GROMACS .gro file of C-alpha atoms in nm:
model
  400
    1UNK     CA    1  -3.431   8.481  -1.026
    2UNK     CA    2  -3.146   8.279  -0.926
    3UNK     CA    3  -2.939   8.016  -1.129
    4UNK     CA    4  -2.734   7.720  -0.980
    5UNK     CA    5  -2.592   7.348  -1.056
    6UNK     CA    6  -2.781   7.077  -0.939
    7UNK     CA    7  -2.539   6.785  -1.059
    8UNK     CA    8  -2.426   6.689  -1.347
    9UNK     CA    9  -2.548   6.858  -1.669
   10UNK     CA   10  -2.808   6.971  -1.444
   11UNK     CA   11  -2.886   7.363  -1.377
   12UNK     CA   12  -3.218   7.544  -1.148
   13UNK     CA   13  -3.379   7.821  -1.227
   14UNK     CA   14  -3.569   7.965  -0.923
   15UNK     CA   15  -3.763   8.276  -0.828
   16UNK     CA   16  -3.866   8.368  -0.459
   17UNK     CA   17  -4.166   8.491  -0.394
   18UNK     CA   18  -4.331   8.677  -0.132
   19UNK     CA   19  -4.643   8.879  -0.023
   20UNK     CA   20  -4.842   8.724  -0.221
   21UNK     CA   21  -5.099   8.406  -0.186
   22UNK     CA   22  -5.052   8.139  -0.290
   23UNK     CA   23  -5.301   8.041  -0.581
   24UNK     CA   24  -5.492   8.365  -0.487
   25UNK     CA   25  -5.616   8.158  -0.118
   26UNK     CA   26  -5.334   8.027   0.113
   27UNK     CA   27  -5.065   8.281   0.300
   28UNK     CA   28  -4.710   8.218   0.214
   29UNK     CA   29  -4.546   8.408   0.544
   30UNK     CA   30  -4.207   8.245   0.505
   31UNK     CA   31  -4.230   8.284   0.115
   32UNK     CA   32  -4.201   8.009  -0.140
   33UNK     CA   33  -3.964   7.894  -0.441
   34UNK     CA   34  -4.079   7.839  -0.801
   35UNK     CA   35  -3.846   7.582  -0.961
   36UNK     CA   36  -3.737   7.522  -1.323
   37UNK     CA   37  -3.451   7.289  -1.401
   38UNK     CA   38  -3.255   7.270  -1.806
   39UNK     CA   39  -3.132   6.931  -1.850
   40UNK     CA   40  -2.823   6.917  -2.081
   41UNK     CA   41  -2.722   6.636  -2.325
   42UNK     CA   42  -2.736   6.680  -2.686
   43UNK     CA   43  -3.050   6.821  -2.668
   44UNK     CA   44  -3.179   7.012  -2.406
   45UNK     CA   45  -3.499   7.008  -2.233
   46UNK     CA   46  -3.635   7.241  -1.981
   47UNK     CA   47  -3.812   7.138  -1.686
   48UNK     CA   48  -4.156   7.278  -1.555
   49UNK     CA   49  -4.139   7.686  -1.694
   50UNK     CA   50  -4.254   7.858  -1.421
   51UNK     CA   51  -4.456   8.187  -1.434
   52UNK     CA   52  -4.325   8.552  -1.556
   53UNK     CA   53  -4.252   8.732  -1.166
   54UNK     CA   54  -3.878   8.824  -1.169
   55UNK     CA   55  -3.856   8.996  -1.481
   56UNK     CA   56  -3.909   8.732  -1.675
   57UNK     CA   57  -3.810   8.701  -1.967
   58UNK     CA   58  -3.507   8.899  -1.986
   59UNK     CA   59  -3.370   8.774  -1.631
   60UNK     CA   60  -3.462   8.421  -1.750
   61UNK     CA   61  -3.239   8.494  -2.109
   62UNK     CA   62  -2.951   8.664  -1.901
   63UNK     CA   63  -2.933   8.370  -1.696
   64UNK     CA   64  -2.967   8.152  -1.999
   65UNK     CA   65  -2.686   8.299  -2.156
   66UNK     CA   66  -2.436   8.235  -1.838
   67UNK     CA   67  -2.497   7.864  -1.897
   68UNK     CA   68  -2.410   7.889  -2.307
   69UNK     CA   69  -2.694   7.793  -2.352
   70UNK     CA   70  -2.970   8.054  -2.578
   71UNK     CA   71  -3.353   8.007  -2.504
   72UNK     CA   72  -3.319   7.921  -2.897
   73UNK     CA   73  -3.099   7.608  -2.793
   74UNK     CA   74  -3.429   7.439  -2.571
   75UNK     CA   75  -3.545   7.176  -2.745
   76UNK     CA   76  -3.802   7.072  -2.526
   77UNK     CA   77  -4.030   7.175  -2.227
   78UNK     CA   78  -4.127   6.930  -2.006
   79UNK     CA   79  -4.435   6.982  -1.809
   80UNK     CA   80  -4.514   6.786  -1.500
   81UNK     CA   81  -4.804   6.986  -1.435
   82UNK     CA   82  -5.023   7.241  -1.676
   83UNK     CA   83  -5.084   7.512  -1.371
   84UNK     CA   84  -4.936   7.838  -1.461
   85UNK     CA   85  -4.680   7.824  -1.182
   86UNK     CA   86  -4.543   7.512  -1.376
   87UNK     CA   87  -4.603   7.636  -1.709
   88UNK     CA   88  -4.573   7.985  -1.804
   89UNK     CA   89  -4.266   8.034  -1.967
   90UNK     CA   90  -4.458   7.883  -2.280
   91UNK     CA   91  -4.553   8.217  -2.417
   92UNK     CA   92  -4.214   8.362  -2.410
   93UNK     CA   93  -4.046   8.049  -2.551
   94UNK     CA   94  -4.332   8.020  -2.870
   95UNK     CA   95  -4.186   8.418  -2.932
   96UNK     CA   96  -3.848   8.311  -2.969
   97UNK     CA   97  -3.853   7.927  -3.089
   98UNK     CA   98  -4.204   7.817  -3.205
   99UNK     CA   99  -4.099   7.477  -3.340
  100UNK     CA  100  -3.975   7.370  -2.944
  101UNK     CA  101  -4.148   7.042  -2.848
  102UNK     CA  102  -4.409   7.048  -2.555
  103UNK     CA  103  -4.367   6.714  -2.387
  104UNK     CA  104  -4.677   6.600  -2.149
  105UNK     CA  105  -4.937   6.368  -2.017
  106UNK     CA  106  -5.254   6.344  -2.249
  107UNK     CA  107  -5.418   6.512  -1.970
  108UNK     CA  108  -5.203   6.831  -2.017
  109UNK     CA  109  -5.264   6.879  -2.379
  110UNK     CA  110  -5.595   6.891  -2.327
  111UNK     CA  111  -5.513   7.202  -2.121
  112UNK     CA  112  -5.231   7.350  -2.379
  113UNK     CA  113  -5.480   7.528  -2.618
  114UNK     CA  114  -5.724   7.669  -2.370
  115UNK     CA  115  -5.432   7.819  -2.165
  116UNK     CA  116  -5.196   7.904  -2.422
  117UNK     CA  117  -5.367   7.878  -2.790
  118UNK     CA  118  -5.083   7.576  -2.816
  119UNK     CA  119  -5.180   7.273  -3.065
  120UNK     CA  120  -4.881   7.176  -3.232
  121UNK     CA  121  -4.560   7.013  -3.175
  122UNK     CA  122  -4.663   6.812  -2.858
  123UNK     CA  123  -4.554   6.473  -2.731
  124UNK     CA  124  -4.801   6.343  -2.552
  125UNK     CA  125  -4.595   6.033  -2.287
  126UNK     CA  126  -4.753   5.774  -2.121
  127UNK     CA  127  -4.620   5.621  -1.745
  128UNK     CA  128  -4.301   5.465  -1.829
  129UNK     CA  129  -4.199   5.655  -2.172
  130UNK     CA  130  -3.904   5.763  -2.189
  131UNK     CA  131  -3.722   6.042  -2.400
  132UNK     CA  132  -3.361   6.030  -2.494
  133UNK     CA  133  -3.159   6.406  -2.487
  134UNK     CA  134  -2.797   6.228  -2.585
  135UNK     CA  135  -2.504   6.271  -2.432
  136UNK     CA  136  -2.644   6.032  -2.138
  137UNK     CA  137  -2.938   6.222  -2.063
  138UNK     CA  138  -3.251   6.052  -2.041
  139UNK     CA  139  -3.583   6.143  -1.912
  140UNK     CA  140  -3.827   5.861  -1.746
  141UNK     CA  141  -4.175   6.004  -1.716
  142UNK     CA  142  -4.403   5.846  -1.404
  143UNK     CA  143  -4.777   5.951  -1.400
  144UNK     CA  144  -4.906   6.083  -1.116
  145UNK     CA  145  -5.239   6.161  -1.203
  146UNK     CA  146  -5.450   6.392  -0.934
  147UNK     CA  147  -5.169   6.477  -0.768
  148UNK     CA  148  -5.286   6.750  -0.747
  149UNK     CA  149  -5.449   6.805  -1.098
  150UNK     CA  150  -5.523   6.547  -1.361
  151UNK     CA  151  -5.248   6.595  -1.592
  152UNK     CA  152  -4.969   6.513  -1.324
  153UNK     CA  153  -4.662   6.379  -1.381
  154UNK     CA  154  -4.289   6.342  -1.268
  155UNK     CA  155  -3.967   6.324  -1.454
  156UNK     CA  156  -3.660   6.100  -1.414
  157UNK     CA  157  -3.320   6.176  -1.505
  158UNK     CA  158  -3.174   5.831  -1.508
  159UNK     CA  159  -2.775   5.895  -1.515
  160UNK     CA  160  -2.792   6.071  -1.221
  161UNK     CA  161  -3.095   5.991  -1.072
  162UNK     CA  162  -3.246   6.318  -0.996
  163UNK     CA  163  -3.667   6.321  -0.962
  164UNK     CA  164  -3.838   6.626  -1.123
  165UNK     CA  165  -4.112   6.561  -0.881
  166UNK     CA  166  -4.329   6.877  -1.013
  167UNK     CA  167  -4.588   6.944  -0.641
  168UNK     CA  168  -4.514   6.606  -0.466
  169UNK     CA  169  -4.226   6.630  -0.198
  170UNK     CA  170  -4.287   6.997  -0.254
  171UNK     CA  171  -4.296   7.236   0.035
  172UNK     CA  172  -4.363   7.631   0.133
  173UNK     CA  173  -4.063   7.828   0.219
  174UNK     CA  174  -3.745   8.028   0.115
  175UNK     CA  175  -3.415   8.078   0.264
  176UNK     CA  176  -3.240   8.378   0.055
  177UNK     CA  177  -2.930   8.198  -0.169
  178UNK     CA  178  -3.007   7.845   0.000
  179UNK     CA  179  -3.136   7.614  -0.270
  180UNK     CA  180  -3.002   7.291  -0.131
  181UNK     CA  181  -3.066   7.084   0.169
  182UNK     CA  182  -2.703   7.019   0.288
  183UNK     CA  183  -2.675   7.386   0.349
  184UNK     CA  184  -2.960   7.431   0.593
  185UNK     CA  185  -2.906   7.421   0.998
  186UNK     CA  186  -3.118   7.191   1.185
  187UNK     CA  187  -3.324   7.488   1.259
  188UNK     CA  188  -3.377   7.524   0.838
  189UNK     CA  189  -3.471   7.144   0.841
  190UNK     CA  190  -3.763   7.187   1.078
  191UNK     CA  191  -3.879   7.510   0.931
  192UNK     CA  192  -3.896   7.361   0.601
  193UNK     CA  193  -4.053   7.052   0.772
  194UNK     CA  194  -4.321   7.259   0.925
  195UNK     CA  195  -4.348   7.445   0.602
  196UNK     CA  196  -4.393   7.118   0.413
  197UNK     CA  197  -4.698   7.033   0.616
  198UNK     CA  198  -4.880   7.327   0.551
  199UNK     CA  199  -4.818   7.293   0.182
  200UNK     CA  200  -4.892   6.918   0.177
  201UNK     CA  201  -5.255   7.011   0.382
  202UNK     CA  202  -5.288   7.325   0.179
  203UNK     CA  203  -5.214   7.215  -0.191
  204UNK     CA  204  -5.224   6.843  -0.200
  205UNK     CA  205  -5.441   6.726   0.120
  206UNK     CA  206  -5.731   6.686  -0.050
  207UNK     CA  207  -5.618   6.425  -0.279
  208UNK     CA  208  -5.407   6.230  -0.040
  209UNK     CA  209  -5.554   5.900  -0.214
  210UNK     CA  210  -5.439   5.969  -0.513
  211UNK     CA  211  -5.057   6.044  -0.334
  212UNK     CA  212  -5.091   5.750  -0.179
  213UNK     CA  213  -5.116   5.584  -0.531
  214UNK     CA  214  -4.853   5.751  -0.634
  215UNK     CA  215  -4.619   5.738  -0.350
  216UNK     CA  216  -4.608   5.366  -0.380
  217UNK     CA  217  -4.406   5.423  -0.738
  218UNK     CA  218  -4.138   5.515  -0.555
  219UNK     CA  219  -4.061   5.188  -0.468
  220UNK     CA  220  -3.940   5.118  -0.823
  221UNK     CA  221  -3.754   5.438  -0.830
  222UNK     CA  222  -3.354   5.483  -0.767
  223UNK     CA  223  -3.354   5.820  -0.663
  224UNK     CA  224  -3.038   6.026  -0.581
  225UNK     CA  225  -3.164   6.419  -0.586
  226UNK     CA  226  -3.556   6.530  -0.555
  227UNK     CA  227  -3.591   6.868  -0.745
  228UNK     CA  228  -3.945   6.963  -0.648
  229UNK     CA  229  -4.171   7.255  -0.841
  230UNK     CA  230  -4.125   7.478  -0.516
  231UNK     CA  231  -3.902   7.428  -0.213
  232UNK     CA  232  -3.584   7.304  -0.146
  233UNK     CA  233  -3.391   7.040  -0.344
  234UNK     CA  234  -3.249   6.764  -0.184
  235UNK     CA  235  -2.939   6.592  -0.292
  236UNK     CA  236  -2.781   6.519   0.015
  237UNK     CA  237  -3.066   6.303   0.216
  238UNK     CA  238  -3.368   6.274  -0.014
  239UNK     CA  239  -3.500   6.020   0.186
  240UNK     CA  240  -3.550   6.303   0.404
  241UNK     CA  241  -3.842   6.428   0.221
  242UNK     CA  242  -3.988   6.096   0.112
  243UNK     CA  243  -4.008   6.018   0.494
  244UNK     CA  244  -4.189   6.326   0.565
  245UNK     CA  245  -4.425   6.279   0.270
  246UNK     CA  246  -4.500   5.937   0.373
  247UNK     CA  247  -4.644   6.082   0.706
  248UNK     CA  248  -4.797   6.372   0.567
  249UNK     CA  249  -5.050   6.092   0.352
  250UNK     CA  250  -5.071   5.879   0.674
  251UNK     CA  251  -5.191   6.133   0.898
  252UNK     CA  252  -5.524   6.214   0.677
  253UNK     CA  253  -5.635   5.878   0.842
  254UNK     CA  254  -5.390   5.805   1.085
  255UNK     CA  255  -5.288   6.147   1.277
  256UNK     CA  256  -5.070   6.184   1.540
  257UNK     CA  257  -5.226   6.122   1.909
  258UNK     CA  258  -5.000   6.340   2.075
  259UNK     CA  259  -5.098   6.608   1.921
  260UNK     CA  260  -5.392   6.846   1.990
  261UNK     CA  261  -5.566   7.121   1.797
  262UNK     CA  262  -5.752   7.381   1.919
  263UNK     CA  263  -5.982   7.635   1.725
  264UNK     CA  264  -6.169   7.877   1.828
  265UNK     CA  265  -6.394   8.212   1.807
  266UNK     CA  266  -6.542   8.443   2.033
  267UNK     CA  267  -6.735   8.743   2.034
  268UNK     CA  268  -6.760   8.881   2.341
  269UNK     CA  269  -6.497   8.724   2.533
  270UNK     CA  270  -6.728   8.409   2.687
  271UNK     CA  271  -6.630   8.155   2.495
  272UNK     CA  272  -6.236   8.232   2.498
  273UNK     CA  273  -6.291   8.250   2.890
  274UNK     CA  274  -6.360   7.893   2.830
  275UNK     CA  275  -6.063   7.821   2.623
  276UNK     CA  276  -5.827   7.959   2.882
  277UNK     CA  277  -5.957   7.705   3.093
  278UNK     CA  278  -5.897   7.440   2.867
  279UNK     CA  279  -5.554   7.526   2.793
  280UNK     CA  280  -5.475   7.503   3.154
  281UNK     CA  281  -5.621   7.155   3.178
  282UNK     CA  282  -5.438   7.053   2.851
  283UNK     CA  283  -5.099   7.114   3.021
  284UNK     CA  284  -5.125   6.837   3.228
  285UNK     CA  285  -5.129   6.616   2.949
  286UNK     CA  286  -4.807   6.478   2.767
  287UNK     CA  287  -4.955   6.642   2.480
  288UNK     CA  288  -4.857   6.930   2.200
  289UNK     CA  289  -5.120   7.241   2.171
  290UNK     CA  290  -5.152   7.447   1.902
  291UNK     CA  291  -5.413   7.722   1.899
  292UNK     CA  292  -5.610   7.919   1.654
  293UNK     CA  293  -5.830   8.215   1.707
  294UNK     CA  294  -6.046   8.318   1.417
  295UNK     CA  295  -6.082   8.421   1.201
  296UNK     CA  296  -5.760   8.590   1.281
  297UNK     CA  297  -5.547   8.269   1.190
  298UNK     CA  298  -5.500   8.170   0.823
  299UNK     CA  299  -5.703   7.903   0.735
  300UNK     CA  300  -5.391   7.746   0.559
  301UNK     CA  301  -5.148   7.775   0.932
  302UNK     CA  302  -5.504   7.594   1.080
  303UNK     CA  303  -5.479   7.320   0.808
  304UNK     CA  304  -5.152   7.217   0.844
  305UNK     CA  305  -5.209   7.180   1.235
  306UNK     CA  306  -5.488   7.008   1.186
  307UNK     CA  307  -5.371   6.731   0.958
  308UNK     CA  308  -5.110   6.648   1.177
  309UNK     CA  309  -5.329   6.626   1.518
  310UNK     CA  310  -5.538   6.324   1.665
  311UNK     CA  311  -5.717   6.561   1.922
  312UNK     CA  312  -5.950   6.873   1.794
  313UNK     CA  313  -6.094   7.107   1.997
  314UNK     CA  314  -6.378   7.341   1.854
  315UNK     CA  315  -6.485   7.638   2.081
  316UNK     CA  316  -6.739   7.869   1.915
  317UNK     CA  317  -7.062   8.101   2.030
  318UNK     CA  318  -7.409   8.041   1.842
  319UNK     CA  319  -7.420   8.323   1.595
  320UNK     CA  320  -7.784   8.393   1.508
  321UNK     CA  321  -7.870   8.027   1.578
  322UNK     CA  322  -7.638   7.874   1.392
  323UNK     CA  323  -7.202   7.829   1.458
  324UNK     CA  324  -6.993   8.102   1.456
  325UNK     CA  325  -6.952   8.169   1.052
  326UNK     CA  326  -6.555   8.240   1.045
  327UNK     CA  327  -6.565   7.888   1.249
  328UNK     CA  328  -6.819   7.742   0.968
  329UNK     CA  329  -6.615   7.848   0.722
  330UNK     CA  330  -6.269   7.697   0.825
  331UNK     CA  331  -6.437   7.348   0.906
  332UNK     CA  332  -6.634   7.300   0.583
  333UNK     CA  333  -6.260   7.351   0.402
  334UNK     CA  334  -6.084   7.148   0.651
  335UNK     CA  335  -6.394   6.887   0.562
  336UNK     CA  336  -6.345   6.957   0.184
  337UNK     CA  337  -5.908   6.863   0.266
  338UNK     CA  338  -6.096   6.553   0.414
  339UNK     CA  339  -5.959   6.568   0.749
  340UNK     CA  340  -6.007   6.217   0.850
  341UNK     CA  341  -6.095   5.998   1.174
  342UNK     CA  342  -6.005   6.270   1.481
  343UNK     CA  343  -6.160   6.274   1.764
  344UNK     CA  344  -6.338   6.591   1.853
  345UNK     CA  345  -6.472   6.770   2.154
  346UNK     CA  346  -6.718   7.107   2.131
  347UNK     CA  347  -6.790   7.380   2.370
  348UNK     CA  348  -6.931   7.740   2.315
  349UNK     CA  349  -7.137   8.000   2.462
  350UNK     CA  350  -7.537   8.095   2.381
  351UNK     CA  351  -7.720   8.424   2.427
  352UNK     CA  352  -8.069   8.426   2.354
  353UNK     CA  353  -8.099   8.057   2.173
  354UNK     CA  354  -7.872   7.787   2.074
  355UNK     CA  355  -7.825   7.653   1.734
  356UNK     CA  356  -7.432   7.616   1.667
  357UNK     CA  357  -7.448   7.260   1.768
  358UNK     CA  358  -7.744   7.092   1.528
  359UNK     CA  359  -7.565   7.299   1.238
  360UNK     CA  360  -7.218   7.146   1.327
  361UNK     CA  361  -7.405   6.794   1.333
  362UNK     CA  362  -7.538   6.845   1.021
  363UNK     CA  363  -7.189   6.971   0.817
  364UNK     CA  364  -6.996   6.634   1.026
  365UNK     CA  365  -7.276   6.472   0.843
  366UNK     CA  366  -7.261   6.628   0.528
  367UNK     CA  367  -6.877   6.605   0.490
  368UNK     CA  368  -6.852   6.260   0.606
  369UNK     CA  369  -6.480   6.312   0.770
  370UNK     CA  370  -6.576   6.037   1.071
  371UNK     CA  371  -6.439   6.229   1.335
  372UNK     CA  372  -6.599   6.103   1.666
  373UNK     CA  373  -6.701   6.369   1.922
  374UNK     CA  374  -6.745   6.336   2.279
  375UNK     CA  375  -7.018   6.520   2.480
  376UNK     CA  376  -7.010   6.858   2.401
  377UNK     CA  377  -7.063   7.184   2.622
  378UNK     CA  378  -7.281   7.439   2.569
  379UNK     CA  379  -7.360   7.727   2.839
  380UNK     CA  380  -7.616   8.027   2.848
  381UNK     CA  381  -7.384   8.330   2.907
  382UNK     CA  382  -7.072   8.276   3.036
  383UNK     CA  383  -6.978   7.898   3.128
  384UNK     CA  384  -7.064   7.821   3.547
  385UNK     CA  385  -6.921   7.590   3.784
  386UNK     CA  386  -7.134   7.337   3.657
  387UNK     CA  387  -6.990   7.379   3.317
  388UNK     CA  388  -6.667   7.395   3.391
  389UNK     CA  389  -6.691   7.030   3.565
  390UNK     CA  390  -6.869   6.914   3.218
  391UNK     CA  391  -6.564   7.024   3.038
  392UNK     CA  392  -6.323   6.855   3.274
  393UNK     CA  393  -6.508   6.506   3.216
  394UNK     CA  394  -6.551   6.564   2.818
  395UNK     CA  395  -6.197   6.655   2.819
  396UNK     CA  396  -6.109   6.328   2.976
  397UNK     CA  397  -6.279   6.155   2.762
  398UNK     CA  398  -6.084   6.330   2.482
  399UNK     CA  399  -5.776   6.204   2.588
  400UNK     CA  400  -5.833   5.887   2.634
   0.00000   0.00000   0.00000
């Protein structure tokens, strides 16, 4: 756990962590921060108490201590967002200080007692409320409900402007000792880009319309810092972030054309024949690729490609008459993100009987993601000369 100063009367507490997945499903390969902030006026609050890796509590007290400040001294705990990562310093604080004031959404409180036996001394804020620490300091509370749970919320420190924005404007990620966005390379900003996308498609994809809703309240925000629940924090160009948020909910619907996706699984080496094909035809297209194998790929690296790409190509064998299960599985998720409005093109190899292809026309029906689909290709065996032609005029017709 690391401590540092934000801005003014403003501190972060954040842990790293690593080899681990994120909420038990999605790989973290480039790690991920978990974020608290203490807010100092004449009271103090602390901001989204994140969960006990690091040695908390003693590194958390230590750490504390080098700020004056005792966990005693915390007046408050905010919570954005009732999810453990966001929440679990409650247990240690109720040991040391059990009169400290929970403040939260109604949502949330709901949630206190089943997580954390906690009934009493909550203040339960509504969009707009507001909550005066002295000294200057005080804390604007914006709903953000189902973004990505119920309870949502983000925090405003007015004086300086800095947005507590608990998941949103979030991203996967770590840099060892690099908390802040004006000390990243240009090489940091895209990683952290990238790494934003996958989060965004991992963690919040799937309730983009509620973002959306959301997002537009930043309109009617002056915001000078974003401190997000994980990533970095940026203070230097927040509209950074906000830019790359505002495409991340536009390209559920509205994806990028010049982008192209393809997935795919094999079993005895057919099928991928046939994606090696493919590839070579893509390349004469102004066009990016990214390719997936599974189930070898994460399904949380296939997301994030995904959301951002127009173009999806599927290239799976019938498996005991129906699709290729790894394959199955990553499209019914990518469905459940609701992975809007691409256009789609299928191919995939057959033994004895067919069958992938009614079952993938009955999930596209099922999940109701509107992606259209030009003619697909299937081929007994390995794909002929005759199939290979198919593919060149269905790929056309994918790039048109």
């Amino acid at each position: 756990m690391e401590i540092s100063h934000v801005t003014k009367d403003i501190h972060q507490l954040s842990v790293t962590v690593r080899d681990m997945l994120f909420e038990g499903i999605w790989e973290i390969p480039k790690g991920v921060t978990l974020n608290s902030y203490i807010v100092k006026g004449e009271k103090t609050a602390l901001i989204d108490g994140v969960c006990g890796w690091d040695g908390v509590p003693e590194s958390f007290f230590g750490l504390m201590e080098q700020l004056n400040i005792h966990v005693r001294d915390v007046d408050y705990l905010i919570i954005n967002h009732m999810e453990p990562d966001h929440s679990g310093w409650i247990e240690q604080l109720s040991n040391i200080r059990p009169d400290f004031k929970i403040v939260c959404t109604k949502a949330s409180e709901q949630l206190l007692s089943a997580f954390y036996g906690r009934s009493e001394n909550i203040i339960v804020v509504k969009d707009g409320d507001t909550l005066d620490l002295g000294g200057g300091k005080v804390l604007r509370f914006i709903t953000m409900p189902n973004v990505h749970w119920p309870d949502t919320m983000m925090t405003l420190e007015e004086e300086t402007g800095t947005l507590f924005s608990c998941d949103i404007f979030g991203t996967f990620g770590a840099i060892d000792n690099v908390r802040y966005d004006e000390q990243l390379s240009a090489e940091d900003i895209a990683m952290f880009e990238e790494e934003g996308l996958r989060y965004y498609s991992n963690i919040v994809g799937a309730f983009t319309s509620f973002a959306r809703k959301g997002f537009a309240k930043m309109d009617n925000i002056e915001v000078k810092v974003i401190a997000p629940g994980h990533g970095i924090v940026w203070r230097e160009n927040p509209q950074k972030i906000i830019d790359d948020y505002a495409d991340f909910i536009r390209w559920q619907e509205e994806p990028r054309t010049d982008r192209v996706t393809v997935i795919y699984g094999s079993m005895y080496g057919m099928t991928e024949k046939a994606v090696a094909y493919v590839l070579e035809k893509l390349e004469d297209y102004p066009v990016t690729v990214n390719v997936h194998k599974v189930p070898e790929t994460s399904w949380g690296t296939i997301l994030g490609d995904v959301w951002s790409a127009g173009k999806v190509i599927l290239a799976m064998p019938t498996y005991e008459m129906k699709m290729f299960p790894p394959m199955a599985a990553v499209l019914e998720e990518i469905g459940k993100k609701k992975v809007l409005n691409r256009k789609v093109f299928r191919m995939g190899s057959y033994g004895w009987s067919g069958g992938a292809q009614k079952e993938l026309d009955h999930m596209m029906e099922e999940l109701k993601v509107n992606w259209t689909f030009v003619e697909p290709v299937e081929f007994k065996g390995k794909a002929t000369e005759d199939d290979f032609r198919a593919i060149d005029a269905s790929i056309e017709a994918l790039m048109v």
